Coordinates of C-alpha atoms in Angstrom, one line a residue:
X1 CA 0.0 0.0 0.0
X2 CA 1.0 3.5 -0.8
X3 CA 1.9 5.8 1.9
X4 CA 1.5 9.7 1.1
X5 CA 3.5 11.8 3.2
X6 CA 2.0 15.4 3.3
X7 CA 4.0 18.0 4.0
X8 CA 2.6 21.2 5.1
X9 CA 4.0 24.5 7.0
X10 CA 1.2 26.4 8.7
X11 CA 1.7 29.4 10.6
X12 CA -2.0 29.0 12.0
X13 CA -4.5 26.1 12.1
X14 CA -5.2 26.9 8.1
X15 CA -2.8 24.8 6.6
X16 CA -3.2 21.7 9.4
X17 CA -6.7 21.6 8.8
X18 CA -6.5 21.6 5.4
X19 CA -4.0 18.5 5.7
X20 CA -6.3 16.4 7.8
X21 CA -8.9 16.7 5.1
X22 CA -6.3 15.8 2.5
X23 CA -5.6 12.8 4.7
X24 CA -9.2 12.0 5.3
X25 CA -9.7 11.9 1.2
X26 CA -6.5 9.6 1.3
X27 CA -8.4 7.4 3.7
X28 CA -11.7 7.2 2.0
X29 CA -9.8 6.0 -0.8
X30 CA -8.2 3.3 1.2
X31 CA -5.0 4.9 1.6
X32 CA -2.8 5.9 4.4
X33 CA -1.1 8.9 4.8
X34 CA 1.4 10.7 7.4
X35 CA 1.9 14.7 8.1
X36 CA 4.9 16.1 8.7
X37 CA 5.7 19.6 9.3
X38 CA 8.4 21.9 8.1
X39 CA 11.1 22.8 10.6
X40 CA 10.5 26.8 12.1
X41 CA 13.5 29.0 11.6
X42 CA 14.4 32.1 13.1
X43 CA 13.9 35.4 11.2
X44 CA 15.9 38.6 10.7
X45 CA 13.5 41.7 10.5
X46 CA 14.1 45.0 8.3
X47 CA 16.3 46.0 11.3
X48 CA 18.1 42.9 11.7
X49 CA 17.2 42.1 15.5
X50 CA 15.6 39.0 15.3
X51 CA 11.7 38.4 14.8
X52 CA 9.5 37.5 17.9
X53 CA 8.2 33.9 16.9
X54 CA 5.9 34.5 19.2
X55 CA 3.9 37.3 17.1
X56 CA 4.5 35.8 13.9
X57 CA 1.8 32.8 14.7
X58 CA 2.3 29.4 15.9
X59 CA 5.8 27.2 15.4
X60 CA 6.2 23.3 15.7
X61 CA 5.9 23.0 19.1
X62 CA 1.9 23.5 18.6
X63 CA 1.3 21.1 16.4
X64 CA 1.6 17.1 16.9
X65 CA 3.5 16.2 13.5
X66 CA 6.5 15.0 13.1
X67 CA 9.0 17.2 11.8
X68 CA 9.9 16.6 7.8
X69 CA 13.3 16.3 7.2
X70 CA 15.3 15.3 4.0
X71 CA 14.8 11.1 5.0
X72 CA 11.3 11.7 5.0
X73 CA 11.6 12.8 1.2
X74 CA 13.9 9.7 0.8
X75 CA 11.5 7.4 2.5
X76 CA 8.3 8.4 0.4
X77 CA 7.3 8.1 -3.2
X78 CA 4.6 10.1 -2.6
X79 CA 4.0 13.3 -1.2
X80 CA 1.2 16.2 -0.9
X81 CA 2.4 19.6 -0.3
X82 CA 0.6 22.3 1.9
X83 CA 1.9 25.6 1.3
X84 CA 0.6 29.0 2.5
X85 CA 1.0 31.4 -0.3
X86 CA 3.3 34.5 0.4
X87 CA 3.4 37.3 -2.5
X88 CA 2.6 34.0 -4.9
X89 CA 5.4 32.3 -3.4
X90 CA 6.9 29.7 -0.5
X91 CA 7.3 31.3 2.6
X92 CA 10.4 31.8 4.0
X93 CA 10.6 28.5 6.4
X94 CA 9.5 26.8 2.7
X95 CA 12.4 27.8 0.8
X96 CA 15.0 27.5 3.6
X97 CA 14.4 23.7 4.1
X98 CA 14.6 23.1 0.6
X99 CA 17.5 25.2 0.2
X100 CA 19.5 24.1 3.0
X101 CA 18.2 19.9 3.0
X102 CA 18.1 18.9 -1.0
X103 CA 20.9 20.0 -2.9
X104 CA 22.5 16.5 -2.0
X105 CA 19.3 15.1 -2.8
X106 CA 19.1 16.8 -6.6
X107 CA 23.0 16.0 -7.1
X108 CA 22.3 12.4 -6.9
X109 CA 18.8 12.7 -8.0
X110 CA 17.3 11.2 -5.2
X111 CA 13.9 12.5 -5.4
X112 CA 13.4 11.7 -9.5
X113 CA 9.8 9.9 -10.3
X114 CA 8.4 10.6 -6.9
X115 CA 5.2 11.7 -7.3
X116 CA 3.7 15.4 -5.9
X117 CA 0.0 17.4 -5.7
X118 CA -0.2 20.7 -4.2
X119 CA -2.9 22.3 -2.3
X120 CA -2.7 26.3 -0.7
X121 CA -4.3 29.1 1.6
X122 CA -4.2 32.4 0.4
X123 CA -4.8 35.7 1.6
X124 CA -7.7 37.4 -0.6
X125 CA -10.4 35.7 -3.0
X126 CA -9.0 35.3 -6.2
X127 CA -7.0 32.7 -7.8
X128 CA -3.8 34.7 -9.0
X129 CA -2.0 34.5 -5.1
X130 CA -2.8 30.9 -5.0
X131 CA -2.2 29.5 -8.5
X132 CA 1.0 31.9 -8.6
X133 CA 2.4 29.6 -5.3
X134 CA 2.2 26.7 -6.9
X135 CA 3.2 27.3 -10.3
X136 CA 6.6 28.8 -8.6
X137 CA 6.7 25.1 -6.7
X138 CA 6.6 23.9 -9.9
X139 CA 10.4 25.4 -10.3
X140 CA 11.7 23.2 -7.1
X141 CA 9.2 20.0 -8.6
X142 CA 10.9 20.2 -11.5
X143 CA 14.7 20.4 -10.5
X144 CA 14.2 17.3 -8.6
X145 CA 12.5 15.4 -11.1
X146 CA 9.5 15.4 -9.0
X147 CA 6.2 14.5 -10.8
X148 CA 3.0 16.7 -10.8
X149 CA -0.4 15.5 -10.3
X150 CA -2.6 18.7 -10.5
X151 CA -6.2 18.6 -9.2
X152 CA -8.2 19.4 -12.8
X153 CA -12.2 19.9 -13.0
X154 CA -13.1 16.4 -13.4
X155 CA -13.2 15.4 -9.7
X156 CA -14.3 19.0 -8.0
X157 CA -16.2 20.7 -10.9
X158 CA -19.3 21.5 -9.0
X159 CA -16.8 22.9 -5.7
X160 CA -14.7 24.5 -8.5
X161 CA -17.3 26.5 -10.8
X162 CA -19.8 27.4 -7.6
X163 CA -19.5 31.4 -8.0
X164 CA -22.2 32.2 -5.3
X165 CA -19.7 30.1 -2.6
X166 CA -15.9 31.9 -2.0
X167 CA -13.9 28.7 -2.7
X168 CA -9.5 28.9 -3.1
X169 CA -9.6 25.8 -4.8
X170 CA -8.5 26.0 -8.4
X171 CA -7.2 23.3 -11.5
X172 CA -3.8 23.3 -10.0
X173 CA -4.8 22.3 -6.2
X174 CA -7.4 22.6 -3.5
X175 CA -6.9 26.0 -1.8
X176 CA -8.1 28.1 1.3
X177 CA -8.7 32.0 1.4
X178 CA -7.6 32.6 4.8
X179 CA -8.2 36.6 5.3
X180 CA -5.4 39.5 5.4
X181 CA -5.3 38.6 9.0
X182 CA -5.9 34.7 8.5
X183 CA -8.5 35.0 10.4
X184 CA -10.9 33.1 7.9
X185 CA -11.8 29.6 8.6
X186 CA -12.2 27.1 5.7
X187 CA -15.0 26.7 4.6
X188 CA -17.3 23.5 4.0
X189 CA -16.9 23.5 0.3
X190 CA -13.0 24.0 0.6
X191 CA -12.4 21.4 3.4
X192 CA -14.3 19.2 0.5
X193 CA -12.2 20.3 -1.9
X194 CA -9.2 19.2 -0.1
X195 CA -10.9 15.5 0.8
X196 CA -12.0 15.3 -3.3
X197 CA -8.3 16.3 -3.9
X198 CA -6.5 13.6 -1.5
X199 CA -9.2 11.1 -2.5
X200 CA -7.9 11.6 -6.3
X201 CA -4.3 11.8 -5.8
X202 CA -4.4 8.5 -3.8
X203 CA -6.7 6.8 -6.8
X204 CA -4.0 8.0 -9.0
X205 CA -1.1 6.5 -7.0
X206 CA -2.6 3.7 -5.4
X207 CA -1.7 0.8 -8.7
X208 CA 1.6 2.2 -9.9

């Protein structure tokens, strides 16, 4: 059987819930499926004293996952990512682990054929934040060989092209609009997007 290891950074409870509907989609499917979460690092501000992690939302130590680190990638074949979008991009904590844990991993191509979906949170309503995050994953996908599953219409199309319902989700992953303050909740037609999308992904995987 399959294991999906979904890997997720959240700052709030956005991204985690988001993840346990992803697994929950896994496990309708009859799949099985582990989070893990991104290792917090310290930030420098504008005035180069260091950030109060405190302010900036909630670190590892709040949540109950394990803590990804480069054997995880190793260990898996398959992997969902959670990302929170900031300015269309990975967040800083993001980046850094990739940056400082894979380069071994892409020299010796480590990571090739494993397969990847993506699903985000977002700031405002609107796609562009969202979709722009995970097309600049793509970059890090591609460098490692990594291959992408996206969401599509087929399995979500009623979630997808509901305009009287704000929804994050979009063709290239389930998605969240979490509020300027991400104060915003997911809603019950996201949180189904997410189980659709994790239900999908693990019908894709699950006879390769």
């Amino acid at each position: 059987m399959p294991k999906v290891a979904i890997l997720i950074y959240s700052v709030d409870d956005t991204i985690a819930k988001l993840a346990e509907n992803e697994k929950r989609g896994i496990e309708i499917a009859g799949g099985e499926a582990e989070i893990f979460q991104v290792p917090d690092v310290s930030y420098r501000n504008e005035n180069g004293g260091e950030e109060d992690r405190s302010k900036l939302g909630k670190t590892n130590a709040d949540f109950a996952y394990k803590i990804l680190t480069r054997e995880t990638l190793v260990e898996h074949d398959y992997y969902l990512f959670g990302i929170p979008a900031r300015f269309g991009n990975f967040p800083a904590d993001w980046k850094t682990f990739w940056d400082s844990n894979t380069g071994g991993l892409w020299a010796k191509g480590s990571l090739h054929g494993k397969i990847a979906g993506l699903f985000v949170s977002g700031a405002i309503s609107g796609k562009g934040d969202t979709e722009m995050c995970i097309m600049n994953a793509m970059s890090t996908l591609v460098h490692h060989g990594i291959i992408y599953v996206p969401l599509g219409y087929k399995n979500a199309y009623k979630e997808l092209t509901n305009t009287d319902d704000v929804n994050g989700s979009c063709a290239w992953g389930a998605g969240c609009v979490s509020g300027v303050d991400g104060g915003r909740s997911p809603s019950v037609s996201e949180l189904k997007v997410h189980q659709l999308q994790g239900k999908a992904f693990y019908d894709r995987i699950k006879d390769l």
